[in-house]
């Protein structure tokens, strides 16, 4: 998989777990951009993200855990050059990276992503004098090591976009009572390696596609071939 997660699209109909995660991400974004949140605000976000009512208390507990973890960690004491929900683009043909926007969700094409670019979103980027710090919040049960290649890609794109020679990334699993963290420092050589890997994956993804056929799978919540699948287009337009 490696950097496949950098080019995937969001599901059209996210399930309960995805809606739960979306709510936690939205709360983190609001907090990091200076919005003070009451319990009533948390519940409003739950309604906006269509979170099941039975999960509202869990979202509230998870949010409180994140708030306390960030405030009490060294991350919360970082300099003020902080950017939440940063959409990044990388051009494998030129090696250039750029910031597409902040707070735009995953609608990359709508905001100017070019066909030859790889896009991904960092939940938080802190720009230091000598490096960027890149964060991704996780609310699922998957081990954090699974996301290492995704974070390496985001770290590389952020370092290139903000013209910094180094990066550090942090994958943070946010639970109801604790936060688990996986981190890695990337020097110039690591950044070059991540860039080469993104170029390789992009090259593979633009190779000839297999013949796609419609079937029951077209109604699934997420499919990797969705953006280029004529079968899915036909199913959606029925």
PDB file of C-alpha atoms in Angstrom:
ATOM      1  CA  UNK A   1       0.000   0.000   0.000  1.00  0.00           C
ATOM      2  CA  UNK A   2       2.681   2.485   1.033  1.00  0.00           C
ATOM      3  CA  UNK A   3       1.430   5.888  -0.107  1.00  0.00           C
ATOM      4  CA  UNK A   4      -1.889   4.651  -1.522  1.00  0.00           C
ATOM      5  CA  UNK A   5      -3.668   6.469   1.302  1.00  0.00           C
ATOM      6  CA  UNK A   6      -2.373   9.759  -0.109  1.00  0.00           C
ATOM      7  CA  UNK A   7      -4.388   9.403  -3.291  1.00  0.00           C
ATOM      8  CA  UNK A   8      -7.594   7.781  -2.039  1.00  0.00           C
ATOM      9  CA  UNK A   9     -10.934   9.571  -2.024  1.00  0.00           C
ATOM     10  CA  UNK A  10     -13.318   9.883   0.875  1.00  0.00           C
ATOM     11  CA  UNK A  11     -16.270   7.478   0.981  1.00  0.00           C
ATOM     12  CA  UNK A  12     -19.532   8.922  -0.363  1.00  0.00           C
ATOM     13  CA  UNK A  13     -21.448   7.456   2.575  1.00  0.00           C
ATOM     14  CA  UNK A  14     -19.096   7.190   5.567  1.00  0.00           C
ATOM     15  CA  UNK A  15     -20.029   4.583   8.144  1.00  0.00           C
ATOM     16  CA  UNK A  16     -20.443   5.112  11.897  1.00  0.00           C
ATOM     17  CA  UNK A  17     -16.732   4.752  12.645  1.00  0.00           C
ATOM     18  CA  UNK A  18     -15.804   7.278   9.946  1.00  0.00           C
ATOM     19  CA  UNK A  19     -18.415   9.758  11.185  1.00  0.00           C
ATOM     20  CA  UNK A  20     -17.092   9.351  14.723  1.00  0.00           C
ATOM     21  CA  UNK A  21     -13.555  10.054  13.496  1.00  0.00           C
ATOM     22  CA  UNK A  22     -14.741  13.032  11.447  1.00  0.00           C
ATOM     23  CA  UNK A  23     -16.295  14.567  14.550  1.00  0.00           C
ATOM     24  CA  UNK A  24     -13.108  14.157  16.586  1.00  0.00           C
ATOM     25  CA  UNK A  25     -11.033  15.640  13.765  1.00  0.00           C
ATOM     26  CA  UNK A  26     -13.411  18.586  13.437  1.00  0.00           C
ATOM     27  CA  UNK A  27     -13.236  19.269  17.182  1.00  0.00           C
ATOM     28  CA  UNK A  28      -9.444  19.138  17.087  1.00  0.00           C
ATOM     29  CA  UNK A  29      -9.394  21.558  14.140  1.00  0.00           C
ATOM     30  CA  UNK A  30     -11.691  24.021  15.920  1.00  0.00           C
ATOM     31  CA  UNK A  31      -9.618  23.866  19.095  1.00  0.00           C
ATOM     32  CA  UNK A  32      -6.292  24.298  17.307  1.00  0.00           C
ATOM     33  CA  UNK A  33      -7.587  27.311  15.402  1.00  0.00           C
ATOM     34  CA  UNK A  34      -8.602  29.082  18.586  1.00  0.00           C
ATOM     35  CA  UNK A  35     -12.229  28.117  19.191  1.00  0.00           C
ATOM     36  CA  UNK A  36     -13.196  27.459  22.812  1.00  0.00           C
ATOM     37  CA  UNK A  37     -15.503  24.433  22.913  1.00  0.00           C
ATOM     38  CA  UNK A  38     -18.201  23.710  25.449  1.00  0.00           C
ATOM     39  CA  UNK A  39     -19.946  20.355  25.839  1.00  0.00           C
ATOM     40  CA  UNK A  40     -22.862  21.820  23.882  1.00  0.00           C
ATOM     41  CA  UNK A  41     -20.472  22.708  21.029  1.00  0.00           C
ATOM     42  CA  UNK A  42     -19.213  19.130  21.001  1.00  0.00           C
ATOM     43  CA  UNK A  43     -22.756  17.821  20.675  1.00  0.00           C
ATOM     44  CA  UNK A  44     -23.452  20.264  17.833  1.00  0.00           C
ATOM     45  CA  UNK A  45     -20.436  18.920  15.965  1.00  0.00           C
ATOM     46  CA  UNK A  46     -21.746  15.391  16.551  1.00  0.00           C
ATOM     47  CA  UNK A  47     -25.040  16.392  14.938  1.00  0.00           C
ATOM     48  CA  UNK A  48     -23.277  18.140  12.050  1.00  0.00           C
ATOM     49  CA  UNK A  49     -21.233  15.003  11.355  1.00  0.00           C
ATOM     50  CA  UNK A  50     -24.275  12.699  11.718  1.00  0.00           C
ATOM     51  CA  UNK A  51     -22.719  10.770  14.597  1.00  0.00           C
ATOM     52  CA  UNK A  52     -25.030   8.219  16.160  1.00  0.00           C
ATOM     53  CA  UNK A  53     -26.614   9.486  19.353  1.00  0.00           C
ATOM     54  CA  UNK A  54     -25.320   6.414  21.172  1.00  0.00           C
ATOM     55  CA  UNK A  55     -21.765   7.580  20.344  1.00  0.00           C
ATOM     56  CA  UNK A  56     -22.100  11.173  21.538  1.00  0.00           C
ATOM     57  CA  UNK A  57     -20.761  10.493  25.039  1.00  0.00           C
ATOM     58  CA  UNK A  58     -17.841   8.584  23.554  1.00  0.00           C
ATOM     59  CA  UNK A  59     -17.008  11.513  21.261  1.00  0.00           C
ATOM     60  CA  UNK A  60     -17.120  13.854  24.260  1.00  0.00           C
ATOM     61  CA  UNK A  61     -14.773  11.651  26.308  1.00  0.00           C
ATOM     62  CA  UNK A  62     -12.418  11.238  23.360  1.00  0.00           C
ATOM     63  CA  UNK A  63     -12.379  14.985  22.765  1.00  0.00           C
ATOM     64  CA  UNK A  64     -11.548  15.667  26.416  1.00  0.00           C
ATOM     65  CA  UNK A  65      -8.714  13.152  26.237  1.00  0.00           C
ATOM     66  CA  UNK A  66      -7.271  14.872  23.173  1.00  0.00           C
ATOM     67  CA  UNK A  67      -7.630  18.335  24.717  1.00  0.00           C
ATOM     68  CA  UNK A  68      -5.820  17.336  27.913  1.00  0.00           C
ATOM     69  CA  UNK A  69      -3.122  15.401  26.051  1.00  0.00           C
ATOM     70  CA  UNK A  70      -2.311  18.257  23.686  1.00  0.00           C
ATOM     71  CA  UNK A  71      -2.361  20.913  26.411  1.00  0.00           C
ATOM     72  CA  UNK A  72      -0.054  18.889  28.622  1.00  0.00           C
ATOM     73  CA  UNK A  73       2.402  17.802  25.937  1.00  0.00           C
ATOM     74  CA  UNK A  74       5.379  19.545  24.400  1.00  0.00           C
ATOM     75  CA  UNK A  75       3.334  19.840  21.195  1.00  0.00           C
ATOM     76  CA  UNK A  76       0.983  22.280  22.848  1.00  0.00           C
ATOM     77  CA  UNK A  77       3.940  24.481  23.813  1.00  0.00           C
ATOM     78  CA  UNK A  78       5.213  24.789  20.228  1.00  0.00           C
ATOM     79  CA  UNK A  79       5.590  28.189  18.481  1.00  0.00           C
ATOM     80  CA  UNK A  80       2.526  29.916  17.093  1.00  0.00           C
ATOM     81  CA  UNK A  81       3.160  29.097  13.405  1.00  0.00           C
ATOM     82  CA  UNK A  82       0.508  26.407  13.507  1.00  0.00           C
ATOM     83  CA  UNK A  83      -1.764  25.283  10.667  1.00  0.00           C
ATOM     84  CA  UNK A  84      -4.700  22.874  11.036  1.00  0.00           C
ATOM     85  CA  UNK A  85      -6.116  20.616   8.312  1.00  0.00           C
ATOM     86  CA  UNK A  86      -3.438  21.395   5.739  1.00  0.00           C
ATOM     87  CA  UNK A  87      -4.088  19.996   2.255  1.00  0.00           C
ATOM     88  CA  UNK A  88      -0.779  19.334   0.483  1.00  0.00           C
ATOM     89  CA  UNK A  89       0.054  18.477  -3.124  1.00  0.00           C
ATOM     90  CA  UNK A  90       3.167  16.879  -4.595  1.00  0.00           C
ATOM     91  CA  UNK A  91       4.074  16.757  -8.288  1.00  0.00           C
ATOM     92  CA  UNK A  92       6.066  13.550  -8.994  1.00  0.00           C
ATOM     93  CA  UNK A  93       7.210  14.913 -12.348  1.00  0.00           C
ATOM     94  CA  UNK A  94       8.880  18.037 -10.953  1.00  0.00           C
ATOM     95  CA  UNK A  95       9.405  17.192  -7.281  1.00  0.00           C
ATOM     96  CA  UNK A  96       7.578  20.385  -6.265  1.00  0.00           C
ATOM     97  CA  UNK A  97       5.127  20.493  -3.365  1.00  0.00           C
ATOM     98  CA  UNK A  98       2.642  23.146  -2.339  1.00  0.00           C
ATOM     99  CA  UNK A  99      -0.084  23.942   0.148  1.00  0.00           C
ATOM    100  CA  UNK A 100      -3.431  23.582  -1.582  1.00  0.00           C
ATOM    101  CA  UNK A 101      -5.393  25.105   1.284  1.00  0.00           C
ATOM    102  CA  UNK A 102      -6.474  24.674   4.898  1.00  0.00           C
ATOM    103  CA  UNK A 103      -9.791  23.393   6.145  1.00  0.00           C
ATOM    104  CA  UNK A 104     -10.944  22.314   2.689  1.00  0.00           C
ATOM    105  CA  UNK A 105     -11.690  18.687   3.517  1.00  0.00           C
ATOM    106  CA  UNK A 106     -10.701  16.126   0.896  1.00  0.00           C
ATOM    107  CA  UNK A 107     -12.169  17.892  -2.130  1.00  0.00           C
ATOM    108  CA  UNK A 108      -8.738  18.411  -3.658  1.00  0.00           C
ATOM    109  CA  UNK A 109      -9.778  18.750  -7.301  1.00  0.00           C
ATOM    110  CA  UNK A 110     -12.374  21.360  -6.397  1.00  0.00           C
ATOM    111  CA  UNK A 111      -9.632  23.502  -4.864  1.00  0.00           C
ATOM    112  CA  UNK A 112      -7.132  23.248  -7.695  1.00  0.00           C
ATOM    113  CA  UNK A 113      -5.369  19.898  -7.504  1.00  0.00           C
ATOM    114  CA  UNK A 114      -3.816  19.102 -10.867  1.00  0.00           C
ATOM    115  CA  UNK A 115      -4.208  15.655 -12.488  1.00  0.00           C
ATOM    116  CA  UNK A 116      -0.499  14.881 -12.128  1.00  0.00           C
ATOM    117  CA  UNK A 117      -0.365  15.668  -8.402  1.00  0.00           C
ATOM    118  CA  UNK A 118      -0.600  13.474  -5.317  1.00  0.00           C
ATOM    119  CA  UNK A 119      -2.661  15.037  -2.528  1.00  0.00           C
ATOM    120  CA  UNK A 120      -2.946  14.406   1.187  1.00  0.00           C
ATOM    121  CA  UNK A 121      -4.047  16.230   4.312  1.00  0.00           C
ATOM    122  CA  UNK A 122      -2.097  16.705   7.527  1.00  0.00           C
ATOM    123  CA  UNK A 123      -4.303  17.275  10.553  1.00  0.00           C
ATOM    124  CA  UNK A 124      -1.737  19.699  11.960  1.00  0.00           C
ATOM    125  CA  UNK A 125       1.480  21.273  10.677  1.00  0.00           C
ATOM    126  CA  UNK A 126       3.754  23.328  12.937  1.00  0.00           C
ATOM    127  CA  UNK A 127       6.450  25.218  11.040  1.00  0.00           C
ATOM    128  CA  UNK A 128       9.700  25.574  12.970  1.00  0.00           C
ATOM    129  CA  UNK A 129      12.827  27.445  11.921  1.00  0.00           C
ATOM    130  CA  UNK A 130      14.615  24.257  10.844  1.00  0.00           C
ATOM    131  CA  UNK A 131      11.867  21.687  10.258  1.00  0.00           C
ATOM    132  CA  UNK A 132       8.155  21.003  10.054  1.00  0.00           C
ATOM    133  CA  UNK A 133       6.182  18.973  12.576  1.00  0.00           C
ATOM    134  CA  UNK A 134       3.378  16.983  10.968  1.00  0.00           C
ATOM    135  CA  UNK A 135       0.527  15.349  12.890  1.00  0.00           C
ATOM    136  CA  UNK A 136      -2.220  12.908  12.046  1.00  0.00           C
ATOM    137  CA  UNK A 137      -4.983  11.980  14.506  1.00  0.00           C
ATOM    138  CA  UNK A 138      -6.289   8.405  14.466  1.00  0.00           C
ATOM    139  CA  UNK A 139      -9.422   7.104  16.148  1.00  0.00           C
ATOM    140  CA  UNK A 140      -9.596   3.558  14.783  1.00  0.00           C
ATOM    141  CA  UNK A 141      -8.230   0.299  16.142  1.00  0.00           C
ATOM    142  CA  UNK A 142      -5.455  -0.230  13.576  1.00  0.00           C
ATOM    143  CA  UNK A 143      -1.875  -0.195  14.896  1.00  0.00           C
ATOM    144  CA  UNK A 144      -0.110   3.110  14.317  1.00  0.00           C
ATOM    145  CA  UNK A 145       2.753   1.413  12.484  1.00  0.00           C
ATOM    146  CA  UNK A 146       0.324   0.815   9.628  1.00  0.00           C
ATOM    147  CA  UNK A 147       0.346   4.546   8.879  1.00  0.00           C
ATOM    148  CA  UNK A 148       4.115   5.018   8.811  1.00  0.00           C
ATOM    149  CA  UNK A 149       4.344   5.363   5.024  1.00  0.00           C
ATOM    150  CA  UNK A 150       1.393   7.751   4.916  1.00  0.00           C
ATOM    151  CA  UNK A 151       3.061  10.012   7.484  1.00  0.00           C
ATOM    152  CA  UNK A 152       6.406   9.830   5.692  1.00  0.00           C
ATOM    153  CA  UNK A 153       4.669  11.087   2.556  1.00  0.00           C
ATOM    154  CA  UNK A 154       2.938  13.911   4.400  1.00  0.00           C
ATOM    155  CA  UNK A 155       6.179  14.821   6.181  1.00  0.00           C
ATOM    156  CA  UNK A 156       8.007  15.022   2.867  1.00  0.00           C
ATOM    157  CA  UNK A 157       5.287  17.116   1.211  1.00  0.00           C
ATOM    158  CA  UNK A 158       5.123  19.521   4.149  1.00  0.00           C
ATOM    159  CA  UNK A 159       8.900  19.928   4.286  1.00  0.00           C
ATOM    160  CA  UNK A 160       9.027  20.687   0.571  1.00  0.00           C
ATOM    161  CA  UNK A 161       5.994  22.998   0.663  1.00  0.00           C
ATOM    162  CA  UNK A 162       7.324  25.050   3.593  1.00  0.00           C
ATOM    163  CA  UNK A 163      10.950  24.928   2.369  1.00  0.00           C
ATOM    164  CA  UNK A 164      12.360  23.159   5.431  1.00  0.00           C
ATOM    165  CA  UNK A 165      15.242  20.653   5.248  1.00  0.00           C
ATOM    166  CA  UNK A 166      13.878  18.292   7.925  1.00  0.00           C
ATOM    167  CA  UNK A 167      10.598  16.982   9.274  1.00  0.00           C
ATOM    168  CA  UNK A 168       9.203  15.110  12.230  1.00  0.00           C
ATOM    169  CA  UNK A 169       5.880  13.327  12.055  1.00  0.00           C
ATOM    170  CA  UNK A 170       3.543  12.133  14.769  1.00  0.00           C
ATOM    171  CA  UNK A 171       0.722   9.605  14.413  1.00  0.00           C
ATOM    172  CA  UNK A 172      -1.520   9.951  17.465  1.00  0.00           C
ATOM    173  CA  UNK A 173      -4.237   7.439  18.293  1.00  0.00           C
ATOM    174  CA  UNK A 174      -6.852   9.270  20.347  1.00  0.00           C
ATOM    175  CA  UNK A 175      -8.920   7.110  22.690  1.00  0.00           C
ATOM    176  CA  UNK A 176     -11.444   7.776  25.403  1.00  0.00           C
ATOM    177  CA  UNK A 177      -8.874   7.691  28.196  1.00  0.00           C
ATOM    178  CA  UNK A 178      -5.423   7.942  26.651  1.00  0.00           C
ATOM    179  CA  UNK A 179      -3.460   8.917  23.567  1.00  0.00           C
ATOM    180  CA  UNK A 180      -0.893   6.638  21.950  1.00  0.00           C
ATOM    181  CA  UNK A 181       1.865   8.236  19.893  1.00  0.00           C
ATOM    182  CA  UNK A 182       4.247   7.050  17.182  1.00  0.00           C
ATOM    183  CA  UNK A 183       6.853   9.512  15.918  1.00  0.00           C
ATOM    184  CA  UNK A 184       9.753   9.647  13.466  1.00  0.00           C
ATOM    185  CA  UNK A 185      12.363  12.211  12.535  1.00  0.00           C
ATOM    186  CA  UNK A 186      13.214  12.665   8.840  1.00  0.00           C
ATOM    187  CA  UNK A 187      16.492  14.172   7.690  1.00  0.00           C
ATOM    188  CA  UNK A 188      17.381  15.157   4.127  1.00  0.00           C
ATOM    189  CA  UNK A 189      18.101  11.570   3.115  1.00  0.00           C
ATOM    190  CA  UNK A 190      14.795  10.346   4.570  1.00  0.00           C
ATOM    191  CA  UNK A 191      12.909  13.072   2.721  1.00  0.00           C
ATOM    192  CA  UNK A 192      14.573  12.115  -0.545  1.00  0.00           C
ATOM    193  CA  UNK A 193      13.651   8.477   0.047  1.00  0.00           C
ATOM    194  CA  UNK A 194      10.014   9.370   0.706  1.00  0.00           C
ATOM    195  CA  UNK A 195       9.947  11.513  -2.419  1.00  0.00           C
ATOM    196  CA  UNK A 196      11.278   8.655  -4.539  1.00  0.00           C
ATOM    197  CA  UNK A 197       8.692   6.298  -3.075  1.00  0.00           C
ATOM    198  CA  UNK A 198       5.851   8.687  -3.889  1.00  0.00           C
ATOM    199  CA  UNK A 199       7.164   8.933  -7.447  1.00  0.00           C
ATOM    200  CA  UNK A 200       7.229   5.150  -7.731  1.00  0.00           C
ATOM    201  CA  UNK A 201       3.684   4.742  -6.433  1.00  0.00           C
ATOM    202  CA  UNK A 202       2.430   7.504  -8.716  1.00  0.00           C
ATOM    203  CA  UNK A 203       4.064   5.788 -11.685  1.00  0.00           C
ATOM    204  CA  UNK A 204       2.397   2.479 -10.809  1.00  0.00           C
ATOM    205  CA  UNK A 205      -1.001   4.097 -10.261  1.00  0.00           C
ATOM    206  CA  UNK A 206      -0.955   5.708 -13.715  1.00  0.00           C
ATOM    207  CA  UNK A 207      -0.217   2.406 -15.477  1.00  0.00           C
ATOM    208  CA  UNK A 208      -2.904   0.700 -17.555  1.00  0.00           C
ATOM    209  CA  UNK A 209      -5.961  -0.178 -15.463  1.00  0.00           C
ATOM    210  CA  UNK A 210      -7.706  -3.573 -15.603  1.00  0.00           C
ATOM    211  CA  UNK A 211     -11.155  -3.983 -17.107  1.00  0.00           C
ATOM    212  CA  UNK A 212     -13.712  -3.011 -14.458  1.00  0.00           C
ATOM    213  CA  UNK A 213     -17.105  -4.696 -14.221  1.00  0.00           C
ATOM    214  CA  UNK A 214     -20.203  -3.641 -12.269  1.00  0.00           C
ATOM    215  CA  UNK A 215     -21.375  -5.757  -9.361  1.00  0.00           C
ATOM    216  CA  UNK A 216     -22.625  -5.700  -5.764  1.00  0.00           C
ATOM    217  CA  UNK A 217     -19.288  -4.192  -4.693  1.00  0.00           C
ATOM    218  CA  UNK A 218     -20.301  -0.918  -6.392  1.00  0.00           C
ATOM    219  CA  UNK A 219     -22.582  -0.110  -3.466  1.00  0.00           C
ATOM    220  CA  UNK A 220     -19.804  -0.461  -0.882  1.00  0.00           C
ATOM    221  CA  UNK A 221     -18.908   2.612   1.140  1.00  0.00           C
ATOM    222  CA  UNK A 222     -15.399   2.835  -0.313  1.00  0.00           C
ATOM    223  CA  UNK A 223     -13.551   1.490  -3.345  1.00  0.00           C
ATOM    224  CA  UNK A 224     -10.008   2.334  -4.384  1.00  0.00           C
ATOM    225  CA  UNK A 225     -10.944   2.359  -8.072  1.00  0.00           C
ATOM    226  CA  UNK A 226     -13.884   4.707  -7.588  1.00  0.00           C
ATOM    227  CA  UNK A 227     -12.403   7.780  -9.288  1.00  0.00           C
ATOM    228  CA  UNK A 228     -11.689   5.943 -12.538  1.00  0.00           C
ATOM    229  CA  UNK A 229     -14.334   3.221 -12.457  1.00  0.00           C
ATOM    230  CA  UNK A 230     -17.009   3.445 -15.136  1.00  0.00           C
ATOM    231  CA  UNK A 231     -18.933   0.699 -13.351  1.00  0.00           C
ATOM    232  CA  UNK A 232     -19.236   2.849 -10.249  1.00  0.00           C
ATOM    233  CA  UNK A 233     -20.321   5.856 -12.315  1.00  0.00           C
ATOM    234  CA  UNK A 234     -23.057   3.772 -13.912  1.00  0.00           C
ATOM    235  CA  UNK A 235     -24.224   2.482 -10.527  1.00  0.00           C
ATOM    236  CA  UNK A 236     -24.312   5.987  -9.015  1.00  0.00           C
ATOM    237  CA  UNK A 237     -26.358   7.377 -11.913  1.00  0.00           C
ATOM    238  CA  UNK A 238     -29.001   4.655 -11.891  1.00  0.00           C
TER     239      UNK A 238
END
